[in-house]
PDB file of C-alpha atoms in Angstrom:
ATOM      1  CA  MET A   1     102.160  65.339  -2.222  1.00 83.00           C
ATOM      2  CA  THR A   2     104.933  67.911  -2.404  1.00 88.00           C
ATOM      3  CA  ALA A   3     105.072  71.681  -2.728  1.00 90.00           C
ATOM      4  CA  ALA A   4     106.380  71.142  -6.267  1.00 92.00           C
ATOM      5  CA  ASP A   5     103.223  69.130  -7.046  1.00 94.00           C
ATOM      6  CA  THR A   6     101.045  72.024  -5.905  1.00 95.00           C
ATOM      7  CA  LEU A   7     102.976  74.576  -7.964  1.00 96.00           C
ATOM      8  CA  ALA A   8     102.897  72.247 -10.965  1.00 98.00           C
ATOM      9  CA  MET A   9      99.121  71.829 -10.632  1.00 98.00           C
ATOM     10  CA  ARG A  10      98.707  75.600 -10.622  1.00 98.00           C
ATOM     11  CA  ARG A  11     100.696  75.754 -13.869  1.00 98.00           C
ATOM     12  CA  ALA A  12      98.650  72.896 -15.326  1.00 98.00           C
ATOM     13  CA  LEU A  13      95.475  74.833 -14.480  1.00 98.00           C
ATOM     14  CA  GLU A  14      96.873  77.871 -16.335  1.00 98.00           C
ATOM     15  CA  LEU A  15      97.503  75.645 -19.353  1.00 98.00           C
ATOM     16  CA  ALA A  16      93.942  74.315 -19.097  1.00 98.00           C
ATOM     17  CA  VAL A  17      92.652  77.884 -19.257  1.00 98.00           C
ATOM     18  CA  ASP A  18      94.781  78.406 -22.383  1.00 98.00           C
ATOM     19  CA  ALA A  19      93.268  75.256 -23.902  1.00 98.00           C
ATOM     20  CA  ALA A  20      89.742  76.506 -23.221  1.00 97.00           C
ATOM     21  CA  ALA A  21      90.574  79.854 -24.825  1.00 97.00           C
ATOM     22  CA  ALA A  22      91.566  77.895 -27.950  1.00 97.00           C
ATOM     23  CA  SER A  23      88.221  76.015 -27.898  1.00 96.00           C
ATOM     24  CA  GLU A  24      89.895  72.841 -26.628  1.00 97.00           C
ATOM     25  CA  ILE A  25      88.652  70.831 -23.659  1.00 97.00           C
ATOM     26  CA  PRO A  26      90.412  72.556 -20.743  1.00 98.00           C
ATOM     27  CA  VAL A  27      93.078  70.106 -19.655  1.00 98.00           C
ATOM     28  CA  GLY A  28      96.681  71.009 -18.922  1.00 98.00           C
ATOM     29  CA  ALA A  29      99.652  68.896 -17.887  1.00 98.00           C
ATOM     30  CA  VAL A  30     103.247  69.318 -16.789  1.00 98.00           C
ATOM     31  CA  VAL A  31     106.091  66.862 -16.252  1.00 98.00           C
ATOM     32  CA  LEU A  32     108.419  67.289 -13.287  1.00 98.00           C
ATOM     33  CA  ASP A  33     111.903  65.828 -12.987  1.00 97.00           C
ATOM     34  CA  ALA A  34     113.086  64.055  -9.831  1.00 96.00           C
ATOM     35  CA  GLU A  35     113.973  67.415  -8.243  1.00 96.00           C
ATOM     36  CA  GLY A  36     110.473  68.797  -8.866  1.00 96.00           C
ATOM     37  CA  ARG A  37     111.427  71.113 -11.741  1.00 96.00           C
ATOM     38  CA  ILE A  38     109.068  71.461 -14.694  1.00 97.00           C
ATOM     39  CA  VAL A  39     110.743  69.924 -17.750  1.00 98.00           C
ATOM     40  CA  ALA A  40     107.743  69.960 -20.091  1.00 98.00           C
ATOM     41  CA  GLU A  41     104.197  71.220 -20.510  1.00 98.00           C
ATOM     42  CA  GLY A  42     101.205  70.201 -22.559  1.00 98.00           C
ATOM     43  CA  LEU A  43      97.572  71.016 -23.169  1.00 98.00           C
ATOM     44  CA  ASN A  44      94.736  69.526 -25.109  1.00 98.00           C
ATOM     45  CA  ASN A  45      95.136  70.321 -28.814  1.00 98.00           C
ATOM     46  CA  ARG A  46      92.939  67.768 -30.550  1.00 97.00           C
ATOM     47  CA  GLU A  47      90.816  70.355 -32.365  1.00 97.00           C
ATOM     48  CA  ALA A  48      93.778  72.402 -33.574  1.00 97.00           C
ATOM     49  CA  THR A  49      95.838  69.424 -34.711  1.00 97.00           C
ATOM     50  CA  HIS A  50      92.993  67.128 -35.823  1.00 98.00           C
ATOM     51  CA  ASP A  51      94.887  64.468 -33.907  1.00 97.00           C
ATOM     52  CA  PRO A  52      92.867  62.016 -31.782  1.00 97.00           C
ATOM     53  CA  THR A  53      95.884  61.607 -29.489  1.00 97.00           C
ATOM     54  CA  GLY A  54      96.034  65.371 -28.843  1.00 98.00           C
ATOM     55  CA  HIS A  55      95.535  65.073 -25.096  1.00 98.00           C
ATOM     56  CA  ALA A  56      97.468  67.215 -22.618  1.00 98.00           C
ATOM     57  CA  GLU A  57      99.243  64.197 -21.157  1.00 98.00           C
ATOM     58  CA  ILE A  58     100.473  62.973 -24.552  1.00 98.00           C
ATOM     59  CA  ASP A  59     101.598  66.494 -25.463  1.00 98.00           C
ATOM     60  CA  ALA A  60     103.514  66.818 -22.178  1.00 98.00           C
ATOM     61  CA  LEU A  61     105.061  63.336 -22.421  1.00 98.00           C
ATOM     62  CA  ARG A  62     106.318  64.016 -25.951  1.00 98.00           C
ATOM     63  CA  ALA A  63     107.809  67.331 -24.868  1.00 98.00           C
ATOM     64  CA  ALA A  64     109.419  65.757 -21.789  1.00 98.00           C
ATOM     65  CA  ALA A  65     110.985  62.936 -23.819  1.00 98.00           C
ATOM     66  CA  ALA A  66     112.401  65.500 -26.247  1.00 98.00           C
ATOM     67  CA  SER A  67     113.647  67.668 -23.375  1.00 97.00           C
ATOM     68  CA  VAL A  68     115.498  64.886 -21.560  1.00 97.00           C
ATOM     69  CA  GLY A  69     116.551  63.054 -24.719  1.00 98.00           C
ATOM     70  CA  SER A  70     114.912  59.764 -23.823  1.00 98.00           C
ATOM     71  CA  TRP A  71     111.518  58.089 -23.979  1.00 98.00           C
ATOM     72  CA  ASN A  72     112.246  56.640 -20.526  1.00 98.00           C
ATOM     73  CA  LEU A  73     110.948  59.143 -17.973  1.00 98.00           C
ATOM     74  CA  ASP A  74     111.591  57.020 -14.902  1.00 97.00           C
ATOM     75  CA  GLY A  75     111.782  59.257 -11.820  1.00 97.00           C
ATOM     76  CA  HIS A  76     109.493  61.882 -13.352  1.00 98.00           C
ATOM     77  CA  THR A  77     106.020  62.989 -12.243  1.00 98.00           C
ATOM     78  CA  LEU A  78     103.113  63.866 -14.493  1.00 98.00           C
ATOM     79  CA  VAL A  79     100.750  66.500 -13.096  1.00 98.00           C
ATOM     80  CA  VAL A  80      97.469  66.875 -14.994  1.00 98.00           C
ATOM     81  CA  THR A  81      94.192  68.667 -14.315  1.00 98.00           C
ATOM     82  CA  LEU A  82      91.962  65.702 -15.250  1.00 98.00           C
ATOM     83  CA  GLU A  83      92.277  62.021 -14.425  1.00 98.00           C
ATOM     84  CA  PRO A  84      94.006  60.341 -17.382  1.00 98.00           C
ATOM     85  CA  CYS A  85      91.984  58.259 -19.839  1.00 98.00           C
ATOM     86  CA  VAL A  86      92.937  54.716 -20.871  1.00 98.00           C
ATOM     87  CA  MET A  87      95.031  55.933 -23.825  1.00 98.00           C
ATOM     88  CA  CYS A  88      96.956  58.385 -21.674  1.00 98.00           C
ATOM     89  CA  ALA A  89      97.391  55.859 -18.863  1.00 98.00           C
ATOM     90  CA  GLY A  90      98.972  53.472 -21.353  1.00 98.00           C
ATOM     91  CA  ALA A  91     101.328  56.176 -22.595  1.00 98.00           C
ATOM     92  CA  ILE A  92     102.230  57.114 -19.010  1.00 98.00           C
ATOM     93  CA  LEU A  93     103.197  53.528 -18.253  1.00 98.00           C
ATOM     94  CA  GLN A  94     105.103  53.175 -21.543  1.00 98.00           C
ATOM     95  CA  ALA A  95     107.109  56.281 -20.576  1.00 98.00           C
ATOM     96  CA  ARG A  96     107.833  54.734 -17.154  1.00 98.00           C
ATOM     97  CA  ILE A  97     106.414  57.755 -15.300  1.00 98.00           C
ATOM     98  CA  GLY A  98     106.582  56.880 -11.603  1.00 96.00           C
ATOM     99  CA  ARG A  99     104.015  59.301 -10.185  1.00 98.00           C
ATOM    100  CA  VAL A 100     100.812  60.830 -11.484  1.00 98.00           C
ATOM    101  CA  VAL A 101      99.124  63.730  -9.717  1.00 98.00           C
ATOM    102  CA  PHE A 102      95.749  64.812 -11.053  1.00 98.00           C
ATOM    103  CA  GLY A 103      92.951  67.231 -10.253  1.00 98.00           C
ATOM    104  CA  ALA A 104      89.413  66.344 -11.316  1.00 98.00           C
ATOM    105  CA  TRP A 105      88.149  62.782 -11.291  1.00 98.00           C
ATOM    106  CA  ASP A 106      86.664  61.503 -14.564  1.00 97.00           C
ATOM    107  CA  GLU A 107      83.813  59.168 -13.644  1.00 95.00           C
ATOM    108  CA  LYS A 108      83.071  58.436 -17.325  1.00 95.00           C
ATOM    109  CA  ALA A 109      86.518  57.609 -18.705  1.00 95.00           C
ATOM    110  CA  GLY A 110      89.100  57.841 -15.910  1.00 97.00           C
ATOM    111  CA  ALA A 111      91.840  55.213 -15.849  1.00 97.00           C
ATOM    112  CA  ALA A 112      93.491  56.125 -12.539  1.00 97.00           C
ATOM    113  CA  GLY A 113      90.857  54.835 -10.156  1.00 96.00           C
ATOM    114  CA  SER A 114      87.436  56.047 -11.315  1.00 95.00           C
ATOM    115  CA  MET A 115      86.286  53.852 -14.186  1.00 96.00           C
ATOM    116  CA  TYR A 116      89.488  51.823 -14.536  1.00 97.00           C
ATOM    117  CA  ASP A 117      92.735  51.636 -12.575  1.00 97.00           C
ATOM    118  CA  VAL A 118      95.255  51.042 -15.347  1.00 97.00           C
ATOM    119  CA  LEU A 119      98.044  52.982 -13.653  1.00 98.00           C
ATOM    120  CA  ARG A 120      98.093  50.642 -10.639  1.00 97.00           C
ATOM    121  CA  ASP A 121      97.090  47.381 -12.311  1.00 96.00           C
ATOM    122  CA  ARG A 122      99.266  44.624 -10.807  1.00 96.00           C
ATOM    123  CA  ARG A 123      98.941  42.567 -13.997  1.00 96.00           C
ATOM    124  CA  LEU A 124     101.054  45.093 -15.876  1.00 94.00           C
ATOM    125  CA  PRO A 125     104.858  45.207 -15.711  1.00 93.00           C
ATOM    126  CA  TYR A 126     104.935  48.903 -14.675  1.00 93.00           C
ATOM    127  CA  ARG A 127     102.807  50.849 -12.256  1.00 95.00           C
ATOM    128  CA  ALA A 128     102.641  54.439 -11.081  1.00 97.00           C
ATOM    129  CA  GLU A 129     101.876  56.043  -7.757  1.00 97.00           C
ATOM    130  CA  VAL A 130      98.596  57.969  -8.103  1.00 98.00           C
ATOM    131  CA  ILE A 131      97.542  61.051  -6.158  1.00 98.00           C
ATOM    132  CA  GLY A 132      94.093  62.292  -7.200  1.00 97.00           C
ATOM    133  CA  GLY A 133      91.898  65.202  -6.273  1.00 96.00           C
ATOM    134  CA  VAL A 134      94.599  67.901  -6.126  1.00 96.00           C
ATOM    135  CA  GLU A 135      92.942  71.288  -6.772  1.00 96.00           C
ATOM    136  CA  ALA A 136      89.922  69.226  -7.843  1.00 96.00           C
ATOM    137  CA  ASP A 137      87.436  72.058  -7.330  1.00 97.00           C
ATOM    138  CA  ALA A 138      89.321  74.404  -9.656  1.00 97.00           C
ATOM    139  CA  ALA A 139      89.857  71.732 -12.297  1.00 97.00           C
ATOM    140  CA  THR A 140      86.227  70.594 -12.144  1.00 97.00           C
ATOM    141  CA  ALA A 141      84.969  74.181 -12.388  1.00 97.00           C
ATOM    142  CA  LEU A 142      87.022  74.772 -15.561  1.00 97.00           C
ATOM    143  CA  LEU A 143      85.534  71.690 -17.195  1.00 97.00           C
ATOM    144  CA  ARG A 144      81.988  72.412 -16.027  1.00 96.00           C
ATOM    145  CA  ASP A 145      82.117  76.019 -17.250  1.00 96.00           C
ATOM    146  CA  PHE A 146      83.580  74.972 -20.601  1.00 95.00           C
ATOM    147  CA  PHE A 147      80.815  72.451 -21.296  1.00 94.00           C
ATOM    148  CA  GLU A 148      78.037  74.696 -19.988  1.00 92.00           C
ATOM    149  CA  GLN A 149      79.076  77.381 -22.486  1.00 89.00           C
ATOM    150  CA  ARG A 150      78.764  74.866 -25.304  1.00 83.00           C
ATOM    151  CA  ARG A 151      75.232  73.741 -24.458  1.00 78.00           C
TER     152      ARG A 151
END
């Protein structure tokens, strides 16, 4: 893990707070280029957009592809506050993201080592390095507080 990863996770946590304020599940994501600079950001927006693919990772990947002018994000890192789901893991691999750094583990739907391990599946033509548990306490607390307020 790099210093850029830590700074990016702090930004992703800020985006997750913004998502919660908009009544979205609090997940934020950023994409870093090979030098560790943020090239794109995203947050959950499924409620606002009525789009089932409105996850923070998808939002950030779309913005990154637009920013760099290519769908191929080889050499980039995705930093996200929650372990990606199967849909997002597939999109990450399709974008050729080489590294994924995430905060909270998702024991119910995680696809980066918890429930599934799509991002490192040797049967697939592309794989990503995975670093989990970064700022996990902060990311988990955001999610826990969000869902407790809705019960």
